[in-house]
Amino acid sequence: VGSEMCIRDSTQDGKRLSWFRAGVEEAAIGVQVDLVDGAALGMVTIVCLMIFVYSLGYMHGDPKTSRFFAYISLFAGAMLGALVVDNLLAFFIFWEIMGTCSYLLIGFWWERESAYKAALKAFLVTKIGDAFMLLGLVLLYSQVGTLSYAGLFDQATVSKLAQTPFIGGVSVATMAALLLFGGTIGKSAQLPLHVWLPDAMEGPTPVSALIHAATMVSAGVYLMIRAYPLLEASQAMPVLAVVGTVTAVYAAVVALAQRDIKRVLAFSTISQLGYMVAALGIGAYAASVFHLITHAFFKALLFMAAGSVIHGMEHGHHQLHGHAVPQGEADFDPNDMALMGGLAFRMPVTAITFLIG
C-alpha cells in the first residue's frame, strides 16, 4: 500500500514547466499531490492558521512583530512548497528555506546570547544531515538521470537500483536510502543529531509549536515516506528501526529529568519522531503517516498551552513583586516547573487544553 501511495503520479508532461538548463541537462518542475500530500497539506494549513492566530496575542507589544510574521509566513510557504513539488531537487530547495527560517526564528531574540548560540547550533547540526541528503541526490541522479518522483520511484527503476552493486555488497538503493536518511536524522532530530532541538526552545513559543513540533521536524519523516518505495527495496530498513527505537526510548527517559516545561516537550518531540522513523523501519507505513499527522496537532497544542503557562508565571511574578525584581530572585525562570503548582485553579482554560493535548 505504501509503495502504491508514494508512486501515484499526478504530473503529466503538460503540467510540468521547464525550470532551468545546465548544458544538455534540463530540470523540469511540476506539482504532485497524492493521498499523503493531501493529508499533510490539511495538517500544515490548519496548524499554521491556529499558530498564526495564537501569535497575534503572544507577540503583542513586541517591537519586531512584523519581522516575526514575515519569517513564519516564509516558513509556512516553504513547507507547503515541499509538499506539492514533484521532484527531489525542488524539495531540497524548500527544505533549505525551512532550515534558514528555523535559524532566523530560533535566534529571533538575538539580544540574548543563549538565543543566537542556539540558532547557530541548529543551523550547523542540521547542515550535517543536509550534506548527506545532497550526496544521496547526487548518487540517485548519477544512476537514474532524473530526480522526479515518477522517474525515481517507479517499480522498474527501484528494482534496478536494488540490484546494482555500489560498494562491496551494498546496493545503490541501500546507499541512497541511507544518505537520504542522513537528512532525516538532521531535520527530524534523531540520534546522534538530536542535540539542536532542545536548545531551539530559545525562540518564541509559537516558533516552537510551528517549526519544532508540527512541521519542520516532520519534513525529515515526510522525506522517508516519499522515498518509501526505494527504502522498501533496500536493506536500510533495519537501520531506521534501530535508530528510531533508540531515539524514542532515550529522549523519553531524558525528558523525565527536565525542569524547563518547553524542554520536556522538546524531548517528547524527539521521542515521537523516533516512533515515526521506527514504524517506517518495520514497514508500518500507514502507522507512521497517521502518527505524523496526529502528532502535529497535539504537540502544537501542548506548546501553545506551555506558552500560556509561561505568560501566566511571568504575569503572576510581576503582580507579586512589581517589575523590580527582589533581592535573590534575579534568576526567576518562568519555565521552571519546580516553581509551578496549583496553576489549574488559576488558569482553567489552559489546564483543559493542556489535558486534551
Coordinates of C-alpha atoms in Angstrom, one line a residue:
V1 CA 0.0 0.0 0.0
G2 CA 2.8 2.4 0.9
S3 CA 4.6 2.0 -2.4
E4 CA 1.4 2.5 -4.4
M5 CA 0.5 5.7 -2.5
C6 CA 4.0 7.0 -3.0
I7 CA 4.4 6.5 -6.7
R8 CA 1.0 7.5 -7.8
D9 CA 2.0 10.2 -10.3
S10 CA -0.4 13.2 -10.8
T11 CA 2.0 15.1 -13.1
Q12 CA 1.7 14.9 -16.9
D13 CA 4.1 16.5 -19.4
G14 CA 1.6 19.3 -19.9
K15 CA 1.6 20.2 -16.2
R16 CA 5.4 20.4 -15.9
L17 CA 7.4 23.5 -16.6
S18 CA 11.0 23.9 -17.8
W19 CA 12.8 25.2 -14.7
F20 CA 16.4 25.7 -15.8
R21 CA 19.1 24.2 -18.2
A22 CA 22.7 23.2 -17.4
G23 CA 24.4 22.2 -20.6
V24 CA 22.4 19.5 -22.2
E25 CA 20.6 18.7 -18.9
E26 CA 17.2 20.2 -18.3
A27 CA 15.4 20.4 -15.0
A28 CA 11.6 20.5 -15.0
I29 CA 9.3 21.4 -12.1
G30 CA 5.7 20.3 -11.6
V31 CA 3.0 19.7 -9.0
Q32 CA 2.2 16.3 -7.5
V33 CA -0.4 15.8 -4.8
D34 CA -1.3 12.3 -3.7
L35 CA -3.2 11.0 -0.7
V36 CA -0.3 11.5 1.7
D37 CA 0.3 15.1 0.4
G38 CA -3.4 15.8 0.8
A39 CA -3.4 14.8 4.4
A40 CA -0.2 16.7 5.1
L41 CA -1.4 19.9 3.4
G42 CA -4.5 19.8 5.5
M43 CA -2.4 19.4 8.7
V44 CA 0.1 22.2 7.8
T45 CA -2.5 24.8 6.8
I46 CA -4.8 24.2 9.8
V47 CA -1.9 24.1 12.3
C48 CA -0.3 27.2 10.7
L49 CA -3.6 29.1 10.9
M50 CA -4.1 28.2 14.6
I51 CA -0.5 29.2 15.4
F52 CA -0.7 32.5 13.4
V53 CA -3.8 33.5 15.4
Y54 CA -2.2 32.5 18.7
S55 CA 0.9 34.5 17.7
L56 CA -1.2 37.7 17.4
G57 CA -1.7 37.6 21.2
Y58 CA 1.7 36.1 22.1
M59 CA 3.8 38.7 20.2
H60 CA 1.6 41.6 21.1
G61 CA 3.8 44.6 22.1
D62 CA 7.0 43.1 20.7
P63 CA 8.8 45.7 18.6
K64 CA 9.8 43.1 16.0
T65 CA 6.3 41.6 15.4
S66 CA 6.3 42.4 11.6
R67 CA 9.7 40.6 11.2
F68 CA 8.3 37.6 13.1
F69 CA 5.3 37.2 10.9
A70 CA 7.5 37.6 7.8
Y71 CA 9.7 34.8 8.9
I72 CA 6.9 32.3 9.9
S73 CA 5.0 33.2 6.6
L74 CA 8.1 32.3 4.6
F75 CA 8.4 29.1 6.6
A76 CA 4.8 28.1 6.0
G77 CA 5.2 28.7 2.3
A78 CA 8.4 26.6 2.2
M79 CA 6.7 23.7 4.0
L80 CA 3.7 23.8 1.6
G81 CA 6.0 24.1 -1.4
A82 CA 8.0 21.0 -0.2
L83 CA 4.7 19.0 -0.1
V84 CA 3.4 19.8 -3.6
V85 CA 6.6 19.6 -5.8
D86 CA 7.2 16.6 -7.9
N87 CA 11.0 16.2 -7.7
L88 CA 13.7 15.9 -5.0
L89 CA 15.7 18.9 -6.2
A90 CA 12.9 21.3 -5.7
F91 CA 12.1 19.6 -2.4
F92 CA 15.7 20.1 -1.3
I93 CA 15.5 23.8 -2.0
F94 CA 12.3 24.2 0.1
W95 CA 14.0 22.0 2.7
E96 CA 16.9 24.5 2.9
I97 CA 14.5 27.5 3.1
M98 CA 12.9 25.9 6.1
G99 CA 16.3 25.5 7.7
T100 CA 17.1 29.1 7.1
C101 CA 13.7 30.2 8.6
S102 CA 14.4 27.9 11.6
Y103 CA 17.8 29.7 12.1
L104 CA 16.2 33.1 11.9
L105 CA 13.3 32.2 14.3
I106 CA 15.3 30.4 16.9
G107 CA 17.6 33.4 17.2
F108 CA 14.7 35.9 16.9
W109 CA 15.6 37.5 20.3
W110 CA 19.3 37.7 19.3
E111 CA 20.0 40.1 22.2
R112 CA 20.2 37.0 24.4
E113 CA 23.4 35.2 24.0
S114 CA 21.7 31.8 24.5
A115 CA 19.3 32.5 21.6
Y116 CA 21.9 33.3 18.9
K117 CA 24.0 30.4 20.0
A118 CA 21.1 28.0 19.9
A119 CA 20.3 29.3 16.3
L120 CA 23.8 28.7 15.2
K121 CA 23.9 25.3 16.7
A122 CA 20.6 24.3 15.0
F123 CA 21.8 25.6 11.6
L124 CA 25.2 23.8 11.8
V125 CA 23.9 20.5 13.1
T126 CA 21.1 20.2 10.6
K127 CA 23.5 21.1 7.8
I128 CA 25.4 17.9 8.6
G129 CA 22.3 15.9 7.7
D130 CA 21.7 18.1 4.7
A131 CA 25.2 17.3 3.3
F132 CA 24.3 13.5 3.5
M133 CA 21.0 14.2 1.8
L134 CA 22.7 16.2 -1.0
L135 CA 25.1 13.3 -1.6
G136 CA 22.0 11.0 -1.8
L137 CA 20.5 13.2 -4.5
V138 CA 23.8 13.2 -6.4
L139 CA 24.0 9.4 -6.3
L140 CA 20.4 9.0 -7.5
Y141 CA 20.9 11.5 -10.3
S142 CA 24.1 9.8 -11.5
Q143 CA 22.3 6.4 -11.6
V144 CA 18.9 7.4 -12.9
G145 CA 19.4 10.7 -14.7
T146 CA 16.3 12.3 -13.1
L147 CA 15.2 13.4 -9.6
S148 CA 11.4 13.4 -10.3
Y149 CA 9.4 11.1 -8.1
A150 CA 7.8 9.4 -11.1
G151 CA 11.2 8.6 -12.6
L152 CA 12.9 7.6 -9.3
F153 CA 10.3 5.6 -7.5
D154 CA 8.6 3.5 -10.2
Q155 CA 8.9 -0.2 -9.7
A156 CA 11.4 -0.9 -12.6
T157 CA 13.8 1.9 -11.5
V158 CA 13.7 0.8 -7.8
S159 CA 14.3 -2.8 -8.8
K160 CA 17.3 -1.9 -11.0
L161 CA 18.8 0.3 -8.2
A162 CA 18.3 -2.6 -5.7
Q163 CA 20.2 -5.0 -8.0
T164 CA 23.1 -2.6 -8.9
P165 CA 26.1 -3.0 -6.6
F166 CA 27.7 0.2 -5.2
I167 CA 30.4 -0.7 -2.6
G168 CA 31.0 -4.3 -1.7
G169 CA 27.7 -6.0 -1.2
V170 CA 25.8 -2.8 -0.7
S171 CA 23.4 -1.8 -3.5
V172 CA 22.8 1.6 -4.9
A173 CA 19.3 1.6 -3.4
T174 CA 20.6 0.9 0.1
M175 CA 23.3 3.5 -0.1
A176 CA 20.9 6.2 -1.5
A177 CA 18.3 5.3 1.2
L178 CA 20.9 5.7 3.9
L179 CA 22.1 9.0 2.6
L180 CA 18.6 10.4 2.4
F181 CA 18.0 9.1 5.9
G182 CA 21.1 11.2 6.9
G183 CA 19.0 14.2 6.0
T184 CA 16.1 12.9 8.1
I185 CA 18.4 12.3 11.1
G186 CA 19.4 16.0 11.0
K187 CA 16.0 17.5 10.3
S188 CA 13.9 15.2 12.5
A189 CA 16.4 15.3 15.3
Q190 CA 17.3 11.5 15.5
L191 CA 20.4 10.3 17.4
P192 CA 23.1 11.5 17.2
L193 CA 22.0 14.8 15.6
H194 CA 19.2 15.4 18.1
V195 CA 21.2 17.9 20.1
W196 CA 19.9 21.0 18.3
L197 CA 16.2 20.6 19.1
P198 CA 16.1 21.1 22.9
D199 CA 18.2 24.3 22.5
A200 CA 15.8 25.5 19.8
M201 CA 13.3 26.4 22.6
E202 CA 15.1 29.7 22.8
G203 CA 12.8 31.1 20.1
P204 CA 9.3 32.4 20.8
T205 CA 6.8 29.7 21.9
P206 CA 4.8 29.9 18.6
V207 CA 8.0 29.1 16.8
S208 CA 8.4 26.0 19.0
A209 CA 4.9 25.0 18.2
L210 CA 5.1 25.6 14.4
I211 CA 8.6 24.5 13.5
H212 CA 9.9 22.2 16.2
A213 CA 6.7 20.3 16.8
A214 CA 4.3 20.4 13.8
T215 CA 6.1 21.0 10.5
M216 CA 9.8 21.4 10.1
V217 CA 10.9 18.3 12.1
S218 CA 8.2 16.3 10.3
A219 CA 9.8 17.1 7.0
G220 CA 12.5 14.6 7.6
V221 CA 10.0 11.8 8.2
Y222 CA 8.0 13.0 5.2
L223 CA 11.1 12.6 3.1
M224 CA 11.4 8.9 4.1
I225 CA 7.6 8.5 3.4
R226 CA 8.1 10.0 0.0
A227 CA 11.1 7.7 -0.7
Y228 CA 9.4 4.6 0.8
P229 CA 9.5 2.6 -2.5
L230 CA 13.2 3.0 -2.6
L231 CA 13.5 2.3 1.2
E232 CA 11.4 -0.9 0.8
A233 CA 13.6 -2.3 -1.9
S234 CA 16.8 -1.5 0.0
Q235 CA 18.5 -3.1 3.0
A236 CA 18.3 0.1 5.0
M237 CA 15.1 -0.5 6.9
P238 CA 16.7 -2.2 9.9
V239 CA 18.9 0.9 10.4
L240 CA 15.7 3.1 10.6
A241 CA 14.1 0.7 13.0
V242 CA 17.1 0.7 15.3
V243 CA 17.8 4.5 15.2
G244 CA 14.1 5.3 15.7
T245 CA 13.7 2.9 18.6
V246 CA 16.8 4.0 20.4
T247 CA 15.9 7.7 19.9
A248 CA 12.3 7.1 21.1
V249 CA 13.4 5.5 24.3
Y250 CA 16.4 7.7 25.0
A251 CA 14.6 11.0 24.5
A252 CA 11.6 9.9 26.6
V253 CA 13.9 9.0 29.5
V254 CA 15.8 12.3 29.3
A255 CA 12.5 14.2 29.3
L256 CA 11.8 12.8 32.8
A257 CA 14.8 14.7 34.2
Q258 CA 14.0 18.1 32.7
R259 CA 12.7 21.1 34.7
D260 CA 12.1 23.5 31.8
I261 CA 8.5 23.0 30.6
K262 CA 9.4 23.6 27.0
R263 CA 12.5 21.3 27.1
V264 CA 10.2 18.5 28.4
L265 CA 8.1 18.9 25.2
A266 CA 11.2 19.2 23.1
F267 CA 12.5 15.8 24.2
S268 CA 8.9 14.4 23.9
T269 CA 9.0 15.6 20.2
I270 CA 12.3 13.8 19.6
S271 CA 10.8 10.7 21.1
Q272 CA 7.6 10.9 19.0
L273 CA 9.7 11.4 15.8
G274 CA 11.6 8.3 16.8
Y275 CA 8.3 6.3 16.8
M276 CA 7.6 7.5 13.3
V277 CA 11.0 6.5 12.0
A278 CA 10.9 3.1 13.8
A279 CA 7.5 2.5 12.2
L280 CA 8.9 3.1 8.8
G281 CA 11.8 0.8 9.6
I282 CA 9.5 -2.1 10.4
G283 CA 7.2 -1.5 7.4
A284 CA 4.3 0.1 9.3
Y285 CA 3.9 2.8 6.6
A286 CA 0.3 3.7 7.4
A287 CA 1.0 3.9 11.2
S288 CA 3.9 6.3 10.6
V289 CA 1.8 8.6 8.4
F290 CA -1.0 8.6 10.9
H291 CA 1.3 9.5 13.8
L292 CA 2.9 12.2 11.7
I293 CA -0.4 13.9 11.2
T294 CA -1.8 13.5 14.7
H295 CA 1.5 14.5 16.4
A296 CA 1.5 17.8 14.6
F297 CA -1.8 18.8 16.2
F298 CA -1.3 17.5 19.7
K299 CA 2.3 18.7 20.1
A300 CA 1.5 22.2 18.7
L301 CA -1.4 22.4 21.2
L302 CA 0.9 21.4 24.0
F303 CA 3.5 24.0 23.1
M304 CA 0.9 26.7 22.9
A305 CA -0.5 25.7 26.3
A306 CA 3.0 25.8 27.7
G307 CA 3.4 29.3 26.3
S308 CA 0.2 30.3 28.1
V309 CA 1.6 28.8 31.4
I310 CA 4.9 30.7 30.9
H311 CA 3.0 34.0 30.3
G312 CA 0.9 33.3 33.4
M313 CA 4.0 32.7 35.5
E314 CA 5.5 36.0 34.4
H315 CA 2.3 37.9 35.0
G316 CA 1.9 36.4 38.5
H317 CA 5.5 37.2 39.3
H318 CA 5.1 40.8 38.3
Q319 CA 1.9 41.1 40.3
L320 CA 3.6 39.8 43.4
H321 CA 6.8 41.8 43.1
G322 CA 6.2 44.5 40.5
H323 CA 8.6 44.9 37.7
A324 CA 11.5 45.5 40.1
V325 CA 13.0 42.0 40.8
P326 CA 13.5 41.5 44.6
Q327 CA 16.9 40.6 46.0
G328 CA 17.8 37.0 45.4
E329 CA 15.1 36.5 42.7
A330 CA 17.0 37.8 39.7
D331 CA 17.3 34.3 38.4
F332 CA 13.5 33.7 38.4
D333 CA 12.7 31.4 35.5
P334 CA 9.0 31.3 34.4
N335 CA 9.8 28.0 32.5
D336 CA 10.9 26.2 35.7
M337 CA 8.3 23.5 36.6
A338 CA 9.7 23.4 40.2
L339 CA 8.3 26.9 40.7
M340 CA 4.8 25.9 39.5
G341 CA 1.9 24.5 41.4
G342 CA -1.9 25.0 41.7
L343 CA -2.0 26.7 38.2
A344 CA -5.0 24.6 37.1
F345 CA -7.3 26.6 39.5
R346 CA -5.9 29.9 38.3
M347 CA -5.8 29.0 34.6
P348 CA -8.6 26.6 34.0
V349 CA -8.9 27.0 30.2
T350 CA -5.1 26.4 29.8
A351 CA -5.4 23.4 32.0
I352 CA -8.2 21.8 30.0
T353 CA -6.4 22.4 26.7
F354 CA -3.1 21.0 28.1
L355 CA -5.0 17.9 29.3
I356 CA -6.6 17.4 25.9
G357 CA -3.1 17.7 24.2

